[in-house]
Short mmCIF file of C-alpha atoms in Angstrom, two decimals:
data_model
loop_
_atom_site.label_atom_id
_atom_site.label_comp_id
_atom_site.label_asym_id
_atom_site.label_seq_id
_atom_site.Cartn_x
_atom_site.Cartn_y
_atom_site.Cartn_z
CA MET A 1 -13.13 -12.01 19.18
CA SER A 2 -13.40 -9.87 16.07
CA SER A 3 -13.05 -6.14 16.09
CA PRO A 4 -16.18 -4.02 16.38
CA PRO A 5 -17.63 -2.13 13.43
CA GLU A 6 -15.37 0.61 12.18
CA THR A 7 -18.19 3.12 12.72
CA SER A 8 -17.88 2.82 16.52
CA ALA A 9 -16.26 6.01 17.80
CA THR A 10 -15.20 4.21 20.97
CA ALA A 11 -13.60 1.36 19.05
CA GLN A 12 -11.80 3.84 16.80
CA ALA A 13 -10.49 5.76 19.81
CA ILE A 14 -9.17 2.50 21.27
CA LEU A 15 -7.47 1.50 18.00
CA ASP A 16 -5.85 4.92 17.63
CA ALA A 17 -4.74 4.89 21.27
CA THR A 18 -3.23 1.44 20.82
CA LEU A 19 -0.82 2.61 18.13
CA GLN A 20 -0.13 5.86 19.98
CA VAL A 21 0.82 4.05 23.20
CA ILE A 22 2.91 1.46 21.34
CA GLY A 23 4.76 4.33 19.67
CA GLU A 24 5.42 5.99 23.03
CA LYS A 25 6.10 2.98 25.25
CA GLY A 26 6.91 0.06 22.97
CA LEU A 27 5.01 -3.19 22.77
CA LYS A 28 5.76 -4.40 26.30
CA GLY A 29 5.02 -1.01 27.85
CA ALA A 30 1.72 -0.70 25.99
CA THR A 31 -0.43 -2.24 28.70
CA THR A 32 -4.18 -2.47 28.32
CA ARG A 33 -4.47 -0.02 31.21
CA ALA A 34 -2.25 2.54 29.43
CA ILE A 35 -4.20 2.08 26.19
CA ALA A 36 -7.54 2.49 27.97
CA GLN A 37 -6.29 5.69 29.64
CA ALA A 38 -5.09 7.10 26.32
CA ALA A 39 -8.46 6.26 24.73
CA ASN A 40 -10.28 7.78 27.70
CA VAL A 41 -12.28 4.59 28.32
CA HIS A 42 -12.46 2.04 31.12
CA GLU A 43 -10.20 -0.96 30.67
CA VAL A 44 -13.26 -3.23 30.73
CA THR A 45 -14.52 -1.45 27.59
CA LEU A 46 -11.31 -2.40 25.83
CA PHE A 47 -11.75 -6.07 26.81
CA ARG A 48 -15.45 -6.06 25.89
CA ASN A 49 -14.64 -4.74 22.42
CA PHE A 50 -11.47 -6.69 21.65
CA GLY A 51 -11.08 -9.51 24.15
CA ASN A 52 -7.35 -9.15 24.85
CA LYS A 53 -4.27 -7.13 24.02
CA SER A 54 -3.22 -9.38 21.16
CA ASN A 55 -6.61 -9.04 19.42
CA LEU A 56 -6.50 -5.30 19.97
CA ILE A 57 -3.06 -4.89 18.41
CA SER A 58 -4.02 -7.10 15.46
CA ALA A 59 -7.19 -5.06 14.89
CA ALA A 60 -5.26 -1.77 14.99
CA ILE A 61 -2.73 -3.03 12.45
CA ARG A 62 -5.39 -4.67 10.28
CA GLN A 63 -7.26 -1.38 10.05
CA ARG A 64 -4.17 0.54 8.93
CA VAL A 65 -3.07 -2.15 6.46
CA SER A 66 -6.57 -2.52 4.99
CA ASN A 67 -6.11 0.92 3.41
CA ILE A 68 -3.52 -0.60 1.09
CA GLU A 69 -5.88 -3.40 0.07
CA THR A 70 -8.97 -1.24 -0.40
CA GLN A 71 -7.37 1.80 -2.00
CA SER A 72 -4.48 0.63 -4.11
CA LEU A 73 -4.44 -3.04 -5.03
CA ARG A 74 -6.43 -2.93 -8.22
CA TYR A 75 -5.28 -3.44 -11.76
CA THR A 76 -6.29 -0.75 -14.25
CA GLY A 77 -3.90 -1.46 -17.13
CA ASP A 78 -2.09 1.84 -16.53
CA LEU A 79 1.21 0.59 -15.09
CA GLU A 80 2.60 3.92 -13.92
CA ALA A 81 -0.69 5.10 -12.39
CA ASP A 82 -1.17 1.78 -10.58
CA LEU A 83 2.35 1.95 -9.14
CA ILE A 84 1.99 5.61 -8.09
CA ARG A 85 -1.30 4.80 -6.33
CA LEU A 86 0.23 1.77 -4.60
CA ALA A 87 3.38 3.65 -3.54
CA THR A 88 1.35 6.58 -2.22
CA THR A 89 -0.95 4.37 -0.15
CA TYR A 90 1.95 2.27 1.15
CA ARG A 91 3.85 5.42 2.19
CA ASP A 92 0.72 6.90 3.80
CA THR A 93 0.13 3.66 5.71
CA TRP A 94 3.63 3.73 7.18
CA THR A 95 3.14 7.42 8.00
CA ALA A 96 -0.12 6.61 9.79
CA PHE A 97 1.73 4.13 12.01
CA GLY A 98 4.12 6.89 13.03
CA SER A 99 6.40 5.88 15.88
CA SER A 100 4.43 2.66 16.34
CA ALA A 101 5.92 1.40 13.05
CA ARG A 102 8.40 -0.55 15.17
CA ILE A 103 5.59 -3.06 15.81
CA LEU A 104 5.75 -4.15 12.17
CA ILE A 105 9.44 -4.87 12.59
CA THR A 106 9.00 -7.04 15.69
CA ALA A 107 5.83 -8.81 14.52
CA ALA A 108 7.71 -11.66 12.89
CA VAL A 109 9.45 -12.72 16.11
CA ASP A 110 6.91 -11.89 18.81
CA PRO A 111 4.50 -14.73 19.63
CA GLU A 112 1.98 -12.16 20.91
CA LEU A 113 1.73 -10.85 17.34
CA ALA A 114 1.44 -14.20 15.56
CA GLU A 115 -1.57 -13.08 13.49
CA ILE A 116 0.25 -10.11 11.97
CA GLY A 117 2.80 -12.09 9.94
CA PRO A 118 0.21 -13.96 7.86
CA MET A 119 -1.83 -10.75 7.47
CA MET A 120 1.19 -8.92 6.04
CA GLY A 121 2.07 -11.99 3.96
CA ARG A 122 -1.36 -11.93 2.30
CA MET A 123 -1.00 -8.24 1.49
CA PHE A 124 2.46 -8.78 -0.02
CA ALA A 125 1.11 -11.71 -2.08
CA VAL A 126 -1.56 -9.47 -3.61
CA ILE A 127 1.02 -6.79 -4.42
CA ARG A 128 3.28 -9.47 -5.93
CA ASP A 129 0.34 -10.66 -8.06
CA LEU A 130 -0.33 -7.12 -9.30
CA LEU A 131 3.30 -6.70 -10.33
CA GLY A 132 3.30 -10.22 -11.79
CA ARG A 133 0.34 -9.39 -14.01
CA TYR A 134 2.34 -6.60 -15.59
CA GLN A 135 5.23 -9.03 -16.02
CA GLU A 136 2.92 -11.51 -17.76
CA GLU A 137 1.81 -8.75 -20.12
CA GLY A 138 5.46 -8.12 -20.95
CA ARG A 139 5.41 -4.61 -19.48
CA LEU A 140 7.85 -5.36 -16.66
CA ARG A 141 10.91 -7.46 -17.25
CA SER A 142 11.04 -10.97 -15.89
CA GLU A 143 12.60 -11.36 -12.44
CA SER A 144 11.54 -13.10 -9.26
CA GLY A 145 8.38 -11.81 -7.65
CA ASP A 146 10.15 -11.26 -4.33
CA SER A 147 12.94 -9.29 -5.97
CA LEU A 148 10.41 -7.07 -7.70
CA LEU A 149 8.39 -6.64 -4.50
CA PHE A 150 11.43 -5.71 -2.39
CA ALA A 151 12.78 -3.32 -5.02
CA PHE A 152 9.45 -1.49 -5.11
CA LEU A 153 8.44 -1.47 -1.43
CA GLY A 154 11.88 -1.42 0.21
CA PRO A 155 12.79 2.21 -0.52
CA ILE A 156 9.38 3.30 0.81
CA ALA A 157 9.48 1.28 4.03
CA MET A 158 13.16 1.47 4.94
CA PRO A 159 13.19 5.12 6.12
CA PHE A 160 10.33 4.30 8.50
CA VAL A 161 12.12 1.17 9.73
CA LEU A 162 15.31 3.14 10.39
CA ALA A 163 13.37 5.91 12.16
CA ALA A 164 11.60 3.32 14.33
CA VAL A 165 14.88 1.62 15.21
CA ALA A 166 16.36 5.03 16.06
CA ASN A 167 13.35 5.69 18.31
CA GLY A 168 11.93 8.70 16.60
CA GLY A 169 14.36 9.68 13.90
CA SER A 170 12.89 11.78 11.13
CA VAL A 171 11.62 10.27 7.89
CA PRO A 172 12.57 12.23 4.77
CA PRO A 173 9.69 12.98 2.40
CA LEU A 174 9.30 10.59 -0.51
CA ASP A 175 8.63 11.85 -4.02
CA VAL A 176 6.37 9.01 -5.11
CA THR A 177 6.48 9.84 -8.81
CA ALA A 178 10.29 9.95 -8.80
CA HIS A 179 10.39 6.62 -6.92
CA VAL A 180 8.09 4.96 -9.47
CA ASN A 181 10.11 6.40 -12.36
CA ARG A 182 13.38 5.09 -10.86
CA PHE A 183 11.76 1.69 -10.29
CA LEU A 184 10.44 1.53 -13.86
CA HIS A 185 13.66 2.82 -15.42
CA GLY A 186 15.43 -0.39 -14.54
CA ARG A 187 12.50 -2.74 -14.99
CA LEU A 188 10.60 -1.86 -18.12
CA ALA A 189 10.39 -4.84 -20.42
CA GLY A 190 12.99 -4.90 -23.18
CA ARG A 191 15.67 -3.23 -21.06
CA GLU A 192 18.72 -5.27 -20.26
CA ASP A 193 20.94 -4.83 -17.22
CA GLY A 194 23.35 -1.97 -17.80
CA ASP A 195 21.25 -0.52 -20.67
CA ASP A 196 20.86 3.16 -19.84
CA SER A 197 19.66 4.21 -23.27
#
């Protein structure tokens, strides 16, 4: 069953409550009853809108992740501006997950979350393509797409991953412009490894 229109206040309350309860109780503790209580709706409303817990969790994650796709994955020709926009949206998406970010860590191994892996994979493929386009133009040096992707997204995501693993540790603020400048410093085309000039 697909998620209801985003304009539904009830559906939005359920999606928000889903991530809130996961953050508080973990995936196993986030029962449909607990989610319904947090959303201030009857459990049957949750099932009518989303069908089951797995669909509900996928819809909540899809909504958060869609911000990256709709707001930041477009090529403008301005390398630095495109990377700043992407880094900002990616950081804001992790922030929006809050303590429920742990769900993104467990998604790859939990059969209940089987839909999330391919969803994230598609998003990473689009980001890889954006970075690859700048490589094809000769504006980023040639290296594997995965290496480039991890070098760019890793420093943004890792503090959230560590905080989630530590069950609520704090996430230091990220200076997006400084991150993009550090990323570009080592990857602008024409720069060789060890060339700090």
